[in-house]
Coordinates of C-alpha atoms in Angstrom, one line a residue:
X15 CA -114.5 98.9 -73.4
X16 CA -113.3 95.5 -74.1
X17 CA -115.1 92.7 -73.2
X18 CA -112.3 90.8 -71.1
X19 CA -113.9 87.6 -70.0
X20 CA -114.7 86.8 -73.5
X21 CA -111.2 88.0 -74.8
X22 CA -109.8 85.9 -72.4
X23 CA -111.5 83.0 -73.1
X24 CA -111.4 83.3 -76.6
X25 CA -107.3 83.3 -76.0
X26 CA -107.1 80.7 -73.8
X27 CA -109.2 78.4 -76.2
X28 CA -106.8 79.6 -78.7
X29 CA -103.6 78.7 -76.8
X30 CA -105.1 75.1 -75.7
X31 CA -106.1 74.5 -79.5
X32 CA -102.2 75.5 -80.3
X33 CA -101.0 73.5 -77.3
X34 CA -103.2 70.2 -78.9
X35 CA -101.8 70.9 -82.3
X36 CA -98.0 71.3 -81.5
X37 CA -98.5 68.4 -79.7
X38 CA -100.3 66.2 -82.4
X39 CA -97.3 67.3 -84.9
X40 CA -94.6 66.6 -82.6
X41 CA -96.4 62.9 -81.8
X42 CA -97.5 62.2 -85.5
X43 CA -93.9 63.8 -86.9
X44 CA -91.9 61.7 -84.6
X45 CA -94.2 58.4 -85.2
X46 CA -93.8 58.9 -88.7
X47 CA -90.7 59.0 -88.9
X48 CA -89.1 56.1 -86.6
X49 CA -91.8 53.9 -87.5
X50 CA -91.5 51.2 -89.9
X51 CA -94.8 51.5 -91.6
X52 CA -95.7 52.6 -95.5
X53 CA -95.7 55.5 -96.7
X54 CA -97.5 56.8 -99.3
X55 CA -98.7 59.8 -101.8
X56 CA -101.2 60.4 -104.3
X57 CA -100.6 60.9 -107.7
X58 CA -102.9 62.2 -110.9
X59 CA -99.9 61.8 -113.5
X60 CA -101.4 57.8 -114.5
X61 CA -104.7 58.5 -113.9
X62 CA -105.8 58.0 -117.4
X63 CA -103.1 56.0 -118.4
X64 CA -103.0 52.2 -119.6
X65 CA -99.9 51.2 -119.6
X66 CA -98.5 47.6 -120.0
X67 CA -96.7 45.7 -117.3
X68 CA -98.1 48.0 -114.7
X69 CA -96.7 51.7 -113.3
X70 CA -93.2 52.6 -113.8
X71 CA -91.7 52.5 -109.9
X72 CA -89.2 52.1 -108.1
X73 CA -88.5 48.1 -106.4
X74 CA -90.5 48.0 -103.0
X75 CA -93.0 50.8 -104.4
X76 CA -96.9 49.0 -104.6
X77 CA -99.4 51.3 -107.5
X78 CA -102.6 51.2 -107.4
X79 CA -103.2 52.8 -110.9
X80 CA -106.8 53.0 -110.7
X81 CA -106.2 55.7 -107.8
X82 CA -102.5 56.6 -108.9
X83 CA -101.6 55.8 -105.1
X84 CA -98.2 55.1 -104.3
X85 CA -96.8 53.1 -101.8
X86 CA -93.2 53.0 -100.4
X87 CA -93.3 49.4 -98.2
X88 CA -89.6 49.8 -96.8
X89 CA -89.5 54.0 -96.7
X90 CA -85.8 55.4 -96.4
X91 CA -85.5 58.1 -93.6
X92 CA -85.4 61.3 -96.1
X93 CA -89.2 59.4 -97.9
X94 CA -90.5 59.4 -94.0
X95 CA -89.7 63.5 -93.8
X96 CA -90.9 64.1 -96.9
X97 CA -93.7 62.3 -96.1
X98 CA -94.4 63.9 -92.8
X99 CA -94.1 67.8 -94.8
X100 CA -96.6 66.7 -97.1
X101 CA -99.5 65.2 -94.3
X102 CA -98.5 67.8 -91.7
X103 CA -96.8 70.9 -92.4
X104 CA -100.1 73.1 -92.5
X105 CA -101.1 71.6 -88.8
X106 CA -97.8 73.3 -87.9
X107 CA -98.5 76.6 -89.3
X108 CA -102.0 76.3 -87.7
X109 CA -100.2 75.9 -84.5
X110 CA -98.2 78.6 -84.9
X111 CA -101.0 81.1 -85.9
X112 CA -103.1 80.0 -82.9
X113 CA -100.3 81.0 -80.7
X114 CA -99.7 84.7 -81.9
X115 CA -103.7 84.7 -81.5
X116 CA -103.6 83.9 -78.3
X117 CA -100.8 86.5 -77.9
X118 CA -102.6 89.1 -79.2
X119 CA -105.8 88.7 -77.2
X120 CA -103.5 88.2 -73.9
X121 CA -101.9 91.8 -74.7
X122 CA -105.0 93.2 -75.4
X123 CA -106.5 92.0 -71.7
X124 CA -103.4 93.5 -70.3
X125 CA -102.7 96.3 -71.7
X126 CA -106.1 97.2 -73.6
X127 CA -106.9 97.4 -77.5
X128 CA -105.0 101.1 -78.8
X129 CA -102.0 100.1 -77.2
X130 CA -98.5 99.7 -79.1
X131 CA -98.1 96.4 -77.6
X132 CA -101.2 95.0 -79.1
X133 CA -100.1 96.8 -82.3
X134 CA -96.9 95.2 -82.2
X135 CA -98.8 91.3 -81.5
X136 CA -101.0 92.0 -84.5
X137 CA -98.1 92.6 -86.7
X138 CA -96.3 89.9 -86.0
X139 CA -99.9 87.6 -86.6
X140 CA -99.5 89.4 -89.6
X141 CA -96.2 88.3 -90.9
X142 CA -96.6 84.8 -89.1
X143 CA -100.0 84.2 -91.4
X144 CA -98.6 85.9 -94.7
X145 CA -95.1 84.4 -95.1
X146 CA -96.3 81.5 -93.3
X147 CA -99.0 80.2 -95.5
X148 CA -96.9 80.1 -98.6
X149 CA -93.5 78.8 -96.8
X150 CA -96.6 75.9 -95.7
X151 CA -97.7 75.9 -99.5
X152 CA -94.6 75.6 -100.9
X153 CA -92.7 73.0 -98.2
X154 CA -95.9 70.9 -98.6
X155 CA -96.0 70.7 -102.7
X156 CA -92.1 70.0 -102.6
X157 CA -92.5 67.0 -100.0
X158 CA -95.1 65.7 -101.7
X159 CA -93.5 66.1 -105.4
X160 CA -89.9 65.0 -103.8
X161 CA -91.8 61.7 -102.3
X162 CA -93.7 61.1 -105.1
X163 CA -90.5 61.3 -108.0
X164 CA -88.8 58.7 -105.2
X165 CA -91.0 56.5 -105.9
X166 CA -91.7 56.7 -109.2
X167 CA -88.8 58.6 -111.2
X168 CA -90.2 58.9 -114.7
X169 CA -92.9 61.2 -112.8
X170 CA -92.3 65.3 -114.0
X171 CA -91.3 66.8 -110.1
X172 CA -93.5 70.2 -110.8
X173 CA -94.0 71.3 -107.3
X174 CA -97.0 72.7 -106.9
X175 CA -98.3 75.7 -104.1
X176 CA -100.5 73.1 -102.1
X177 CA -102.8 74.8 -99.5
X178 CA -105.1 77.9 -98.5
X179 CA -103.1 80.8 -100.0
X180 CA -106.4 82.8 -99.4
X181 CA -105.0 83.4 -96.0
X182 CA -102.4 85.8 -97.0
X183 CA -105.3 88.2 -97.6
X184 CA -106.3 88.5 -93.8
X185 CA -102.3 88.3 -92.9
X186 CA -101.9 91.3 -95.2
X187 CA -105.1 92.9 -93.4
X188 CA -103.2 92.4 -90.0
X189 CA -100.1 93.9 -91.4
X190 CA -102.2 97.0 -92.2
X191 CA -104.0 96.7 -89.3
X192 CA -100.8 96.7 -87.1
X193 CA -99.2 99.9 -88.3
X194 CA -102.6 102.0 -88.5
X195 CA -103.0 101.1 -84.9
X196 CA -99.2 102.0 -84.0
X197 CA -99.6 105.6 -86.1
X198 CA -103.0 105.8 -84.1
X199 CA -101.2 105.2 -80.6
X200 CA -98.5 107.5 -81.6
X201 CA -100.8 110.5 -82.3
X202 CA -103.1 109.6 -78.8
X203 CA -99.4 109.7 -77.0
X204 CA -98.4 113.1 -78.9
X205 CA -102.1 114.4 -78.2
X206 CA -102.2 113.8 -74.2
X207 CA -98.2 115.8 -74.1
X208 CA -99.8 118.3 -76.1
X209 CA -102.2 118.5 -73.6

């Protein structure tokens, strides 16, 4: 049998954590981008480069070039989005997987572990974690490439997959997961009106 207290607890962790995420994105997203601070990225295309007269950027841009760090000191409002999908998009998507955790522990308290509604939860963790972490991936590699050719222009913009995409191995495994579970319900239900 299922140990419940620990199930629940584990899902109620899992919510709060979500709950504390969503709520750090919204804050940081909305600070970020009505403030009037700096934004910056990281680049590696000067690393090695020496070049005279300094970095080619835009006016208002500082570059450090021993760092290749970019600076925006008077951001327009698209720089401030882009800069908030580069910093924060995967706290988002951790937010988001946390709550169809907690989901799926809730409906397996309720309802029990073999069930087609836990079945159904861990399907949809499944597609939340495998199209989610490269939608993450690739809106954080275009923020950051889109910020960083607005500052500097003469940089290539090859957007680059940025993040984990290991976890669409265990968001696969869920997937799998989910429909053996649902064929396994079906055949208990078709078993007890045999019987």
């Amino acid at each position: 049998m299922v140990n419940t207290r620990l199930t629940r607890t584990v899902g109620s962790v899992s919510m709060l954590l979500a709950v504390v995420l969503g709520l750090a994105f919204l804050g940081q997203s909305t600070l970020r981008l009505f403030d009037d601070g700096t934004v910056c990225a990281k680049t590696g295309f000067w690393v090695n480069a020496k070049l005279d007269g300094g970095l080619p950027v835009v006016a208002g841009v500082e570059a450090s070039s021993s760092q290749a760090n970019l600076c925006q000191q008077d951001p327009s409002f698209a720089q401030r989005a882009a800069g908030v999908g580069d910093e924060l998009t995967w706290g988002l998507f951790a937010a988001v997987a946390l709550v169809m955790f907690a989901l799926l522990l809730r409906a397996i308290v309720d309802n029990g572990p073999f069930t087609d509604t836990a079945a159904r939860h861990l399907t949809r963790l499944g597609w939340a974690v495998t199209l989610g972490a490269p939608v993450a991936s690739l809106l954080t590699g275009w923020s950051h490439a889109w910020l960083v050719q607005s500052m500097a222009p003469t940089v290539g913009t090859d957007v680059q997959m940025d993040g984990p995409l290991e976890l669409i191995v265990p968001g696969l495994a869920a997937l799998i997961l989910g429909k053996i579970m649902r064929q396994g319900v079906a055949m208990r239900e078709d078993l007890e009106g045999t019987v």
